[in-house]
Structure formats: C-alpha cells, structure tokens
C-alpha cells in the first residue's frame, strides 16, 4: 500500500508515485537569533522522478542540507509543500538518510550498526542478521563485522554507512556529502562502488556534493543551487551512458561541455 501525505500540518493527503519527490513553492526561513532571520531556501520547485540519481550541487550555505532535511521530514518548510511517499504519523518512513559529517555509531560494531535500522523497523533477529551480512559483503567489508568504527579506516567507515543506509531497502536514499573529507583515491573508489550498487538497486537517490565531477559521474539529474537565498539556478540532465565507470566519465562525449556549463553556473564566466 502506498501511504502518502503532505509535509505541512493540516494539508489533505496527496499522492505521489513511490520514490518520486515533488517540491512546490517551498521557502525555508530559520530564526538565527531574536532579531534576525535567515532565508535558507526561496521559491523551490522540483519534480524528481522515481528511480533517478539526483545530485544537489552548490556552494557552502546555499541550502543543500536544508533541502535534504525537508525531504527527510526532519525540518518543515516555512511555506510550500514537500511530497514524497510513505509518511506515517508525520514520520517519513520511505527514506533512508545519511546526515552530513555523520559516520557509524562509535559505540557499536560494524555489524550492530548495519543491523540497527532493521532493529528499529522491527525486523526479526535472524532476518536482520542475514540482511546486514549481505550488505557488509556487498560493500567489501566481510571479516570486519566485529570491528568498532575506530578500528576501520575513513573509507571503510563510509562504506559501512552506505551499507547501513542501503540495508533498509527504502525507495528514497538521501546522502549529505557522504564522501566529503576523503582522499581522492578512496573517494573515486567509493564513487565507483556507489554507482555499481545503485545501478543494481535503482532506488531514488538525492546526493549532496560540492564536487562538479562527482556530480556528473554519479547523476542522472544535477540540481545546481545558488546562495543567499538558496535558489535553483538550473536543473541539468546528464545523458552519459550506463553502466558507468567513474574514471572514464571525463572521456565521454559531452562531458567537457557539461562540465563548463556547471562551472559557469557555479562561478560565473570569469572562472573559466
Ligand atoms: N538550524 C539552523 N538555524 C539557523 N540557520 C540555519 C540552520 N541551519 C542552516 N541555517 C542557515 O541556512 C543556510 C543554509 O544552510 P545549509 O546547511 O542548508 O547549507 P549547505 O548548502 O548545506 O552548506 P554546506 O555546503 O556548508 O554544508 C545557511 O545560511 C545557514 O547558516
Ligand atoms: Mg550542508
């Protein structure tokens, strides 16, 4: 059954296809202190189709994390409507959310971390163990099940976070700069792994990044945002073929033009 609701108190329930995300006339204002307000997002309209890989690309402070939190249901819009599937009692059960800067829970082993969302969802112990082990194997971490996060490298912990997000099998996966502070080699290898896992699962992903090449390599759609207040500067389709090898994406036809277009949107004509 598809359970759908608007994210605004008092709205009538509105249906959206499973995995799709619709954002209509959304504004988000935060109160910075008693005297001042910050307009984090203004006039956001988006219609994201199910089963697509979408990146939010833009400079620091343009509202990427805020938009992701609105989709997750963690924040409410000041005005406008966010629709996605499976909101139950105002909790959006249809999304898995990997917050910015957050890794695995440091007090739990890798296995306990990956099992955790299934435990919360009430999945029986044997079944959650089976699914957690399956995903730990898919992200190449077999043998490290009993390690605590401090006993894993940064890249291994990120792969663990990926397994913990994907094990839930949600129609929508939200990831906020999941590969942020990693070295270039580890980052490329994680991008390739995420691409391959996603091409198998094909849920809807909304992935936040500052990195133009990462956005092109991973995405079907890139939402470019501009700051103060956060607005949509452009919605760019990425027509590069799949399955993708992230290392050879820069050699694909159309890459150079797409890269230049995105750079111009982000930095203006003079940056090139
Ligand atoms: N809880 C909050 N209270 C007040 N202001 C906030 C809050 N969260 C975000 N903001 C403000 O909203 C704006 C957008 O913030 P947001 O975190 O969404 O940006 P971002 O694009 O994710 O930035 P970054 O790339 O640095 O993570 C910023 O001006 C920020 O200061
Ligand atoms: Mg952010």
PDB file of C-alpha atoms and ligand atoms in Angstrom:
ATOM      1  CA  UNK A   1       0.000   0.000   0.000  1.00  0.00           C
ATOM      2  CA  UNK A   2       1.217   3.496  -0.738  1.00  0.00           C
ATOM      3  CA  UNK A   3       0.799   5.858   2.154  1.00  0.00           C
ATOM      4  CA  UNK A   4       1.385   9.430   1.205  1.00  0.00           C
ATOM      5  CA  UNK A   5       0.906  12.723   2.930  1.00  0.00           C
ATOM      6  CA  UNK A   6       1.832  16.323   2.539  1.00  0.00           C
ATOM      7  CA  UNK A   7       4.511  17.523   4.945  1.00  0.00           C
ATOM      8  CA  UNK A   8       2.503  20.574   6.020  1.00  0.00           C
ATOM      9  CA  UNK A   9       0.260  20.275   9.059  1.00  0.00           C
ATOM     10  CA  UNK A  10      -3.373  20.361   8.096  1.00  0.00           C
ATOM     11  CA  UNK A  11      -2.911  19.571   4.415  1.00  0.00           C
ATOM     12  CA  UNK A  12      -5.019  16.878   2.861  1.00  0.00           C
ATOM     13  CA  UNK A  13      -3.056  13.729   1.981  1.00  0.00           C
ATOM     14  CA  UNK A  14      -1.703  13.954  -1.550  1.00  0.00           C
ATOM     15  CA  UNK A  15      -0.459  11.030  -3.575  1.00  0.00           C
ATOM     16  CA  UNK A  16       2.936  10.843  -5.231  1.00  0.00           C
ATOM     17  CA  UNK A  17       4.321   7.825  -7.103  1.00  0.00           C
ATOM     18  CA  UNK A  18       6.555   5.624  -4.933  1.00  0.00           C
ATOM     19  CA  UNK A  19      10.084   7.008  -4.899  1.00  0.00           C
ATOM     20  CA  UNK A  20       9.250  10.310  -6.560  1.00  0.00           C
ATOM     21  CA  UNK A  21       9.703  13.656  -4.812  1.00  0.00           C
ATOM     22  CA  UNK A  22       7.675  16.786  -5.520  1.00  0.00           C
ATOM     23  CA  UNK A  23       8.556  20.146  -4.055  1.00  0.00           C
ATOM     24  CA  UNK A  24       6.176  23.041  -4.647  1.00  0.00           C
ATOM     25  CA  UNK A  25       6.835  26.722  -3.886  1.00  0.00           C
ATOM     26  CA  UNK A  26       8.953  25.869  -0.871  1.00  0.00           C
ATOM     27  CA  UNK A  27      10.507  28.578   1.280  1.00  0.00           C
ATOM     28  CA  UNK A  28      12.516  27.882   4.411  1.00  0.00           C
ATOM     29  CA  UNK A  29      13.455  30.574   6.912  1.00  0.00           C
ATOM     30  CA  UNK A  30      15.467  29.914  10.059  1.00  0.00           C
ATOM     31  CA  UNK A  31      15.460  32.196  13.080  1.00  0.00           C
ATOM     32  CA  UNK A  32      19.151  32.966  13.646  1.00  0.00           C
ATOM     33  CA  UNK A  33      18.510  34.873  16.879  1.00  0.00           C
ATOM     34  CA  UNK A  34      15.773  37.050  18.419  1.00  0.00           C
ATOM     35  CA  UNK A  35      16.469  39.843  15.925  1.00  0.00           C
ATOM     36  CA  UNK A  36      17.314  38.158  12.623  1.00  0.00           C
ATOM     37  CA  UNK A  37      16.034  35.560  10.204  1.00  0.00           C
ATOM     38  CA  UNK A  38      17.982  33.615   7.571  1.00  0.00           C
ATOM     39  CA  UNK A  39      16.221  32.791   4.324  1.00  0.00           C
ATOM     40  CA  UNK A  40      17.803  29.397   3.605  1.00  0.00           C
ATOM     41  CA  UNK A  41      15.602  28.471   0.625  1.00  0.00           C
ATOM     42  CA  UNK A  42      13.356  30.577  -1.605  1.00  0.00           C
ATOM     43  CA  UNK A  43      10.886  29.563  -4.302  1.00  0.00           C
ATOM     44  CA  UNK A  44      11.995  25.937  -4.669  1.00  0.00           C
ATOM     45  CA  UNK A  45      10.037  23.898  -7.225  1.00  0.00           C
ATOM     46  CA  UNK A  46      11.239  20.426  -8.199  1.00  0.00           C
ATOM     47  CA  UNK A  47       9.675  17.288  -9.611  1.00  0.00           C
ATOM     48  CA  UNK A  48      12.139  14.425  -9.181  1.00  0.00           C
ATOM     49  CA  UNK A  49      11.171  11.186 -10.912  1.00  0.00           C
ATOM     50  CA  UNK A  50      11.416   7.860  -9.100  1.00  0.00           C
ATOM     51  CA  UNK A  51      14.467   5.674  -9.681  1.00  0.00           C
ATOM     52  CA  UNK A  52      16.763   8.526 -10.658  1.00  0.00           C
ATOM     53  CA  UNK A  53      20.114   9.532  -9.181  1.00  0.00           C
ATOM     54  CA  UNK A  54      19.894  13.242  -8.384  1.00  0.00           C
ATOM     55  CA  UNK A  55      22.728  15.443  -7.110  1.00  0.00           C
ATOM     56  CA  UNK A  56      22.340  18.758  -5.303  1.00  0.00           C
ATOM     57  CA  UNK A  57      25.357  20.837  -6.301  1.00  0.00           C
ATOM     58  CA  UNK A  58      26.192  24.266  -4.943  1.00  0.00           C
ATOM     59  CA  UNK A  59      28.494  26.359  -2.751  1.00  0.00           C
ATOM     60  CA  UNK A  60      28.568  26.256   1.029  1.00  0.00           C
ATOM     61  CA  UNK A  61      25.479  27.798   2.621  1.00  0.00           C
ATOM     62  CA  UNK A  62      23.189  27.565  -0.438  1.00  0.00           C
ATOM     63  CA  UNK A  63      20.717  25.335   1.395  1.00  0.00           C
ATOM     64  CA  UNK A  64      21.627  21.816   0.196  1.00  0.00           C
ATOM     65  CA  UNK A  65      21.413  20.228   3.653  1.00  0.00           C
ATOM     66  CA  UNK A  66      18.245  22.174   4.396  1.00  0.00           C
ATOM     67  CA  UNK A  67      16.585  20.841   1.237  1.00  0.00           C
ATOM     68  CA  UNK A  68      17.613  17.289   2.144  1.00  0.00           C
ATOM     69  CA  UNK A  69      16.217  17.700   5.684  1.00  0.00           C
ATOM     70  CA  UNK A  70      12.909  18.919   4.225  1.00  0.00           C
ATOM     71  CA  UNK A  71      12.718  15.783   2.062  1.00  0.00           C
ATOM     72  CA  UNK A  72      13.613  13.625   5.080  1.00  0.00           C
ATOM     73  CA  UNK A  73      10.872  15.344   7.095  1.00  0.00           C
ATOM     74  CA  UNK A  74      13.381  16.426   9.762  1.00  0.00           C
ATOM     75  CA  UNK A  75      12.649  20.091   9.020  1.00  0.00           C
ATOM     76  CA  UNK A  76       9.321  21.545   7.880  1.00  0.00           C
ATOM     77  CA  UNK A  77       9.032  24.165   5.133  1.00  0.00           C
ATOM     78  CA  UNK A  78       8.086  27.684   6.267  1.00  0.00           C
ATOM     79  CA  UNK A  79       5.702  27.662   3.302  1.00  0.00           C
ATOM     80  CA  UNK A  80       5.048  25.356   0.367  1.00  0.00           C
ATOM     81  CA  UNK A  81       4.748  21.591   0.192  1.00  0.00           C
ATOM     82  CA  UNK A  82       7.158  18.642   0.006  1.00  0.00           C
ATOM     83  CA  UNK A  83       5.577  15.417  -1.165  1.00  0.00           C
ATOM     84  CA  UNK A  84       7.157  12.046  -1.088  1.00  0.00           C
ATOM     85  CA  UNK A  85       5.900   8.589  -0.349  1.00  0.00           C
ATOM     86  CA  UNK A  86       5.155   6.797   2.858  1.00  0.00           C
ATOM     87  CA  UNK A  87       4.713   9.431   5.527  1.00  0.00           C
ATOM     88  CA  UNK A  88       3.233   7.674   8.548  1.00  0.00           C
ATOM     89  CA  UNK A  89       2.293   9.703  11.620  1.00  0.00           C
ATOM     90  CA  UNK A  90       4.382  12.555  10.208  1.00  0.00           C
ATOM     91  CA  UNK A  91       7.496  10.356  10.122  1.00  0.00           C
ATOM     92  CA  UNK A  92       8.800   9.759   6.633  1.00  0.00           C
ATOM     93  CA  UNK A  93       9.335   6.002   6.680  1.00  0.00           C
ATOM     94  CA  UNK A  94      10.112   5.902   2.960  1.00  0.00           C
ATOM     95  CA  UNK A  95      13.558   7.488   3.219  1.00  0.00           C
ATOM     96  CA  UNK A  96      16.999   6.434   4.405  1.00  0.00           C
ATOM     97  CA  UNK A  97      19.015   9.498   5.399  1.00  0.00           C
ATOM     98  CA  UNK A  98      22.795   9.765   5.793  1.00  0.00           C
ATOM     99  CA  UNK A  99      23.405  13.139   7.523  1.00  0.00           C
ATOM    100  CA  UNK A 100      26.380  15.384   6.756  1.00  0.00           C
ATOM    101  CA  UNK A 101      29.547  14.519   8.683  1.00  0.00           C
ATOM    102  CA  UNK A 102      27.996  11.575  10.458  1.00  0.00           C
ATOM    103  CA  UNK A 103      29.619   8.153  10.321  1.00  0.00           C
ATOM    104  CA  UNK A 104      28.731   4.952  12.114  1.00  0.00           C
ATOM    105  CA  UNK A 105      27.736   4.950  15.787  1.00  0.00           C
ATOM    106  CA  UNK A 106      31.137   4.727  17.556  1.00  0.00           C
ATOM    107  CA  UNK A 107      29.852   2.545  20.398  1.00  0.00           C
ATOM    108  CA  UNK A 108      28.545  -0.221  18.111  1.00  0.00           C
ATOM    109  CA  UNK A 109      30.373  -2.794  15.986  1.00  0.00           C
ATOM    110  CA  UNK A 110      30.038  -2.591  12.207  1.00  0.00           C
ATOM    111  CA  UNK A 111      27.528  -5.451  12.283  1.00  0.00           C
ATOM    112  CA  UNK A 112      25.433  -3.819  15.021  1.00  0.00           C
ATOM    113  CA  UNK A 113      25.499  -0.536  13.092  1.00  0.00           C
ATOM    114  CA  UNK A 114      24.221  -2.135   9.884  1.00  0.00           C
ATOM    115  CA  UNK A 115      21.589  -4.135  11.775  1.00  0.00           C
ATOM    116  CA  UNK A 116      20.427  -1.078  13.719  1.00  0.00           C
ATOM    117  CA  UNK A 117      17.879   0.411  11.267  1.00  0.00           C
ATOM    118  CA  UNK A 118      16.336  -3.043  10.783  1.00  0.00           C
ATOM    119  CA  UNK A 119      16.070  -3.480  14.557  1.00  0.00           C
ATOM    120  CA  UNK A 120      14.275  -0.128  14.778  1.00  0.00           C
ATOM    121  CA  UNK A 121      11.948  -1.264  11.979  1.00  0.00           C
ATOM    122  CA  UNK A 122      11.089  -4.423  13.972  1.00  0.00           C
ATOM    123  CA  UNK A 123      12.737  -6.932  11.618  1.00  0.00           C
ATOM    124  CA  UNK A 124      13.240 -10.326  13.323  1.00  0.00           C
ATOM    125  CA  UNK A 125      16.813 -11.012  14.601  1.00  0.00           C
ATOM    126  CA  UNK A 126      17.725 -13.815  12.162  1.00  0.00           C
ATOM    127  CA  UNK A 127      16.463 -11.878   9.151  1.00  0.00           C
ATOM    128  CA  UNK A 128      18.216  -8.651  10.156  1.00  0.00           C
ATOM    129  CA  UNK A 129      21.488 -10.540  10.686  1.00  0.00           C
ATOM    130  CA  UNK A 130      21.153 -12.129   7.225  1.00  0.00           C
ATOM    131  CA  UNK A 131      20.455  -8.794   5.507  1.00  0.00           C
ATOM    132  CA  UNK A 132      23.217  -6.945   7.390  1.00  0.00           C
ATOM    133  CA  UNK A 133      25.811  -9.595   6.486  1.00  0.00           C
ATOM    134  CA  UNK A 134      24.675  -9.495   2.852  1.00  0.00           C
ATOM    135  CA  UNK A 135      25.205  -5.706   2.667  1.00  0.00           C
ATOM    136  CA  UNK A 136      28.516  -5.832   4.556  1.00  0.00           C
ATOM    137  CA  UNK A 137      29.686  -8.286   1.876  1.00  0.00           C
ATOM    138  CA  UNK A 138      28.353  -6.033  -0.927  1.00  0.00           C
ATOM    139  CA  UNK A 139      30.494  -3.126   0.317  1.00  0.00           C
ATOM    140  CA  UNK A 140      33.533  -5.442   0.652  1.00  0.00           C
ATOM    141  CA  UNK A 141      33.747  -5.352   4.438  1.00  0.00           C
ATOM    142  CA  UNK A 142      33.348  -9.067   5.174  1.00  0.00           C
ATOM    143  CA  UNK A 143      35.704 -10.015   8.009  1.00  0.00           C
ATOM    144  CA  UNK A 144      35.283  -6.657   9.759  1.00  0.00           C
ATOM    145  CA  UNK A 145      31.816  -7.329  11.250  1.00  0.00           C
ATOM    146  CA  UNK A 146      33.030  -7.206  14.857  1.00  0.00           C
ATOM    147  CA  UNK A 147      35.222  -4.109  14.405  1.00  0.00           C
ATOM    148  CA  UNK A 148      34.228  -0.843  16.028  1.00  0.00           C
ATOM    149  CA  UNK A 149      34.360   2.285  13.800  1.00  0.00           C
ATOM    150  CA  UNK A 150      37.667   3.394  15.417  1.00  0.00           C
ATOM    151  CA  UNK A 151      39.163   0.144  14.073  1.00  0.00           C
ATOM    152  CA  UNK A 152      38.144   0.982  10.471  1.00  0.00           C
ATOM    153  CA  UNK A 153      39.737   3.426   8.019  1.00  0.00           C
ATOM    154  CA  UNK A 154      37.745   6.528   6.979  1.00  0.00           C
ATOM    155  CA  UNK A 155      36.813   4.929   3.648  1.00  0.00           C
ATOM    156  CA  UNK A 156      35.766   1.671   5.324  1.00  0.00           C
ATOM    157  CA  UNK A 157      33.549   3.593   7.730  1.00  0.00           C
ATOM    158  CA  UNK A 158      31.914   5.392   4.778  1.00  0.00           C
ATOM    159  CA  UNK A 159      31.278   2.014   3.124  1.00  0.00           C
ATOM    160  CA  UNK A 160      29.743   0.863   6.403  1.00  0.00           C
ATOM    161  CA  UNK A 161      27.472   3.936   6.390  1.00  0.00           C
ATOM    162  CA  UNK A 162      26.480   3.097   2.820  1.00  0.00           C
ATOM    163  CA  UNK A 163      25.590  -0.462   3.876  1.00  0.00           C
ATOM    164  CA  UNK A 164      23.593   0.858   6.857  1.00  0.00           C
ATOM    165  CA  UNK A 165      21.619   3.165   4.530  1.00  0.00           C
ATOM    166  CA  UNK A 166      21.043   0.614   1.761  1.00  0.00           C
ATOM    167  CA  UNK A 167      20.147  -2.347   4.011  1.00  0.00           C
ATOM    168  CA  UNK A 168      16.801  -0.686   4.737  1.00  0.00           C
ATOM    169  CA  UNK A 169      15.737  -1.025   1.082  1.00  0.00           C
ATOM    170  CA  UNK A 170      13.869   2.299   1.148  1.00  0.00           C
ATOM    171  CA  UNK A 171      12.505   3.830  -2.067  1.00  0.00           C
ATOM    172  CA  UNK A 172      14.422   7.064  -1.365  1.00  0.00           C
ATOM    173  CA  UNK A 173      18.038   7.396  -0.180  1.00  0.00           C
ATOM    174  CA  UNK A 174      19.279  10.836   0.931  1.00  0.00           C
ATOM    175  CA  UNK A 175      23.042  11.312   1.292  1.00  0.00           C
ATOM    176  CA  UNK A 176      24.614  14.559   2.508  1.00  0.00           C
ATOM    177  CA  UNK A 177      28.228  14.838   1.264  1.00  0.00           C
ATOM    178  CA  UNK A 178      28.917  11.219   2.180  1.00  0.00           C
ATOM    179  CA  UNK A 179      32.455  11.244   0.728  1.00  0.00           C
ATOM    180  CA  UNK A 180      33.396  14.757   1.933  1.00  0.00           C
ATOM    181  CA  UNK A 181      36.707  14.529   3.797  1.00  0.00           C
ATOM    182  CA  UNK A 182      38.259  11.544   1.994  1.00  0.00           C
ATOM    183  CA  UNK A 183      41.425  11.397  -0.124  1.00  0.00           C
ATOM    184  CA  UNK A 184      40.991  11.393  -3.915  1.00  0.00           C
ATOM    185  CA  UNK A 185      41.738   7.688  -4.392  1.00  0.00           C
ATOM    186  CA  UNK A 186      39.317   6.474  -1.710  1.00  0.00           C
ATOM    187  CA  UNK A 187      36.708   8.907  -2.978  1.00  0.00           C
ATOM    188  CA  UNK A 188      36.932   7.602  -6.565  1.00  0.00           C
ATOM    189  CA  UNK A 189      36.726   4.037  -5.374  1.00  0.00           C
ATOM    190  CA  UNK A 190      33.632   4.793  -3.264  1.00  0.00           C
ATOM    191  CA  UNK A 191      32.027   6.660  -6.179  1.00  0.00           C
ATOM    192  CA  UNK A 192      32.525   3.591  -8.373  1.00  0.00           C
ATOM    193  CA  UNK A 193      31.138   1.305  -5.699  1.00  0.00           C
ATOM    194  CA  UNK A 194      28.090   3.505  -5.121  1.00  0.00           C
ATOM    195  CA  UNK A 195      27.469   3.681  -8.890  1.00  0.00           C
ATOM    196  CA  UNK A 196      27.542  -0.106  -9.218  1.00  0.00           C
ATOM    197  CA  UNK A 197      25.353  -0.690  -6.145  1.00  0.00           C
ATOM    198  CA  UNK A 198      22.864   1.921  -7.320  1.00  0.00           C
ATOM    199  CA  UNK A 199      22.722   0.567 -10.888  1.00  0.00           C
ATOM    200  CA  UNK A 200      21.578  -2.739  -9.299  1.00  0.00           C
ATOM    201  CA  UNK A 201      19.072  -1.295  -6.841  1.00  0.00           C
ATOM    202  CA  UNK A 202      17.834   1.785  -8.776  1.00  0.00           C
ATOM    203  CA  UNK A 203      16.031   3.491  -5.922  1.00  0.00           C
ATOM    204  CA  UNK A 204      15.747   7.293  -5.901  1.00  0.00           C
ATOM    205  CA  UNK A 205      18.927   8.904  -4.571  1.00  0.00           C
ATOM    206  CA  UNK A 206      19.387  12.563  -3.635  1.00  0.00           C
ATOM    207  CA  UNK A 207      23.118  13.107  -3.147  1.00  0.00           C
ATOM    208  CA  UNK A 208      24.658  16.370  -1.910  1.00  0.00           C
ATOM    209  CA  UNK A 209      28.074  17.378  -3.207  1.00  0.00           C
ATOM    210  CA  UNK A 210      30.331  20.403  -3.816  1.00  0.00           C
ATOM    211  CA  UNK A 211      32.254  18.495  -6.472  1.00  0.00           C
ATOM    212  CA  UNK A 212      31.308  19.083 -10.130  1.00  0.00           C
ATOM    213  CA  UNK A 213      32.999  15.945 -11.495  1.00  0.00           C
ATOM    214  CA  UNK A 214      31.489  13.774  -8.761  1.00  0.00           C
ATOM    215  CA  UNK A 215      28.028  15.152  -9.594  1.00  0.00           C
ATOM    216  CA  UNK A 216      28.468  14.383 -13.318  1.00  0.00           C
ATOM    217  CA  UNK A 217      29.960  10.930 -12.719  1.00  0.00           C
ATOM    218  CA  UNK A 218      27.136   9.742 -10.465  1.00  0.00           C
ATOM    219  CA  UNK A 219      23.969  11.508 -11.584  1.00  0.00           C
ATOM    220  CA  UNK A 220      21.062  11.388 -13.996  1.00  0.00           C
ATOM    221  CA  UNK A 221      19.976  14.872 -12.899  1.00  0.00           C
ATOM    222  CA  UNK A 222      22.019  17.683 -11.323  1.00  0.00           C
ATOM    223  CA  UNK A 223      20.199  20.423  -9.404  1.00  0.00           C
ATOM    224  CA  UNK A 224      22.503  23.453  -9.315  1.00  0.00           C
ATOM    225  CA  UNK A 225      21.814  25.801  -6.415  1.00  0.00           C
ATOM    226  CA  UNK A 226      22.853  29.403  -5.845  1.00  0.00           C
ATOM    227  CA  UNK A 227      23.254  31.040  -2.425  1.00  0.00           C
ATOM    228  CA  UNK A 228      21.712  33.885  -0.376  1.00  0.00           C
ATOM    229  CA  UNK A 229      18.911  32.988  -0.528  1.00  0.00           C
ATOM    230  CA  UNK A 230      19.202  29.375  -1.733  1.00  0.00           C
ATOM    231  CA  UNK A 231      17.540  29.058  -5.130  1.00  0.00           C
ATOM    232  CA  UNK A 232      17.595  26.617  -8.027  1.00  0.00           C
ATOM    233  CA  UNK A 233      19.970  28.005 -10.671  1.00  0.00           C
ATOM    234  CA  UNK A 234      19.400  25.165 -13.166  1.00  0.00           C
ATOM    235  CA  UNK A 235      18.269  21.562 -13.492  1.00  0.00           C
ATOM    236  CA  UNK A 236      20.696  19.711 -15.759  1.00  0.00           C
ATOM    237  CA  UNK A 237      20.115  16.248 -17.242  1.00  0.00           C
ATOM    238  CA  UNK A 238      23.197  14.012 -17.528  1.00  0.00           C
ATOM    239  CA  UNK A 239      22.801  11.841 -20.596  1.00  0.00           C
ATOM    240  CA  UNK A 240      26.026   9.827 -20.177  1.00  0.00           C
ATOM    241  CA  UNK A 241      25.573   6.082 -20.749  1.00  0.00           C
ATOM    242  CA  UNK A 242      25.216   3.453 -18.005  1.00  0.00           C
ATOM    243  CA  UNK A 243      26.685   1.285 -16.633  1.00  0.00           C
ATOM    244  CA  UNK A 244      29.276   3.936 -15.807  1.00  0.00           C
ATOM    245  CA  UNK A 245      32.923   3.758 -14.977  1.00  0.00           C
ATOM    246  CA  UNK A 246      33.594   6.922 -12.985  1.00  0.00           C
ATOM    247  CA  UNK A 247      37.238   7.016 -14.100  1.00  0.00           C
ATOM    248  CA  UNK A 248      36.313   7.191 -17.783  1.00  0.00           C
ATOM    249  CA  UNK A 249      33.399   9.650 -17.422  1.00  0.00           C
ATOM    250  CA  UNK A 250      35.671  12.640 -18.325  1.00  0.00           C
ATOM    251  CA  UNK A 251      36.406  10.926 -21.677  1.00  0.00           C
ATOM    252  CA  UNK A 252      32.708  10.609 -22.612  1.00  0.00           C
ATOM    253  CA  UNK A 253      31.161  12.716 -25.387  1.00  0.00           C
ATOM    254  CA  UNK A 254      29.514  15.790 -23.911  1.00  0.00           C
ATOM    255  CA  UNK A 255      31.495  15.771 -20.649  1.00  0.00           C
ATOM    256  CA  UNK A 256      33.583  18.869 -21.419  1.00  0.00           C
ATOM    257  CA  UNK A 257      30.545  20.984 -22.374  1.00  0.00           C
ATOM    258  CA  UNK A 258      28.575  19.804 -19.351  1.00  0.00           C
ATOM    259  CA  UNK A 259      31.488  20.487 -17.005  1.00  0.00           C
ATOM    260  CA  UNK A 260      31.950  24.004 -18.454  1.00  0.00           C
ATOM    261  CA  UNK A 261      28.210  24.733 -18.154  1.00  0.00           C
ATOM    262  CA  UNK A 262      28.171  23.700 -14.480  1.00  0.00           C
ATOM    263  CA  UNK A 263      31.351  25.664 -13.705  1.00  0.00           C
ATOM    264  CA  UNK A 264      29.814  28.759 -15.310  1.00  0.00           C
ATOM    265  CA  UNK A 265      26.647  28.375 -13.234  1.00  0.00           C
ATOM    266  CA  UNK A 266      28.677  27.989 -10.045  1.00  0.00           C
ATOM    267  CA  UNK A 267      31.461  30.516 -10.596  1.00  0.00           C
ATOM    268  CA  UNK A 268      30.364  32.805 -13.457  1.00  0.00           C
ATOM    269  CA  UNK A 269      32.005  33.387 -16.837  1.00  0.00           C
ATOM    270  CA  UNK A 270      35.323  34.592 -15.419  1.00  0.00           C
ATOM    271  CA  UNK A 271      36.136  31.394 -13.547  1.00  0.00           C
ATOM    272  CA  UNK A 272      36.937  29.508 -16.771  1.00  0.00           C
TER     273      UNK A 272
HETATM  274  N1  LIG B   1      19.299  25.305  12.316  1.00  0.00           N
HETATM  275  C1  LIG B   1      19.623  26.453  11.716  1.00  0.00           C
HETATM  276  N2  LIG B   1      19.419  27.653  12.330  1.00  0.00           N
HETATM  277  C2  LIG B   1      19.713  28.815  11.724  1.00  0.00           C
HETATM  278  N3  LIG B   1      20.248  28.905  10.482  1.00  0.00           N
HETATM  279  C3  LIG B   1      20.485  27.760   9.835  1.00  0.00           C
HETATM  280  C4  LIG B   1      20.199  26.469  10.398  1.00  0.00           C
HETATM  281  N4  LIG B   1      20.537  25.513   9.509  1.00  0.00           N
HETATM  282  C5  LIG B   1      21.019  26.163   8.444  1.00  0.00           C
HETATM  283  N5  LIG B   1      20.993  27.502   8.618  1.00  0.00           N
HETATM  284  C6  LIG B   1      21.390  28.537   7.633  1.00  0.00           C
HETATM  285  O1  LIG B   1      20.742  28.249   6.414  1.00  0.00           O
HETATM  286  C7  LIG B   1      21.608  28.442   5.309  1.00  0.00           C
HETATM  287  C8  LIG B   1      21.724  27.144   4.519  1.00  0.00           C
HETATM  288  O2  LIG B   1      22.377  26.164   5.334  1.00  0.00           O
HETATM  289  P1  LIG B   1      22.635  24.672   4.849  1.00  0.00           P
HETATM  290  O3  LIG B   1      23.257  23.937   5.968  1.00  0.00           O
HETATM  291  O4  LIG B   1      21.374  24.130   4.286  1.00  0.00           O
HETATM  292  O5  LIG B   1      23.691  24.936   3.657  1.00  0.00           O
HETATM  293  P2  LIG B   1      24.563  23.882   2.817  1.00  0.00           P
HETATM  294  O6  LIG B   1      24.366  24.232   1.367  1.00  0.00           O
HETATM  295  O7  LIG B   1      24.251  22.506   3.238  1.00  0.00           O
HETATM  296  O8  LIG B   1      26.058  24.283   3.243  1.00  0.00           O
HETATM  297  P3  LIG B   1      27.371  23.330   3.344  1.00  0.00           P
HETATM  298  O9  LIG B   1      27.772  23.036   1.924  1.00  0.00           O
HETATM  299  O10 LIG B   1      28.378  24.228   4.024  1.00  0.00           O
HETATM  300  O11 LIG B   1      27.035  22.111   4.137  1.00  0.00           O
HETATM  301  C9  LIG B   1      22.936  28.951   5.884  1.00  0.00           C
HETATM  302  O12 LIG B   1      22.939  30.365   5.805  1.00  0.00           O
HETATM  303  C10 LIG B   1      22.887  28.504   7.332  1.00  0.00           C
HETATM  304  O13 LIG B   1      23.588  29.390   8.167  1.00  0.00           O
HETATM  305 MG1  LIG B   2      25.389  21.012   4.151  1.00  0.00          MG
END
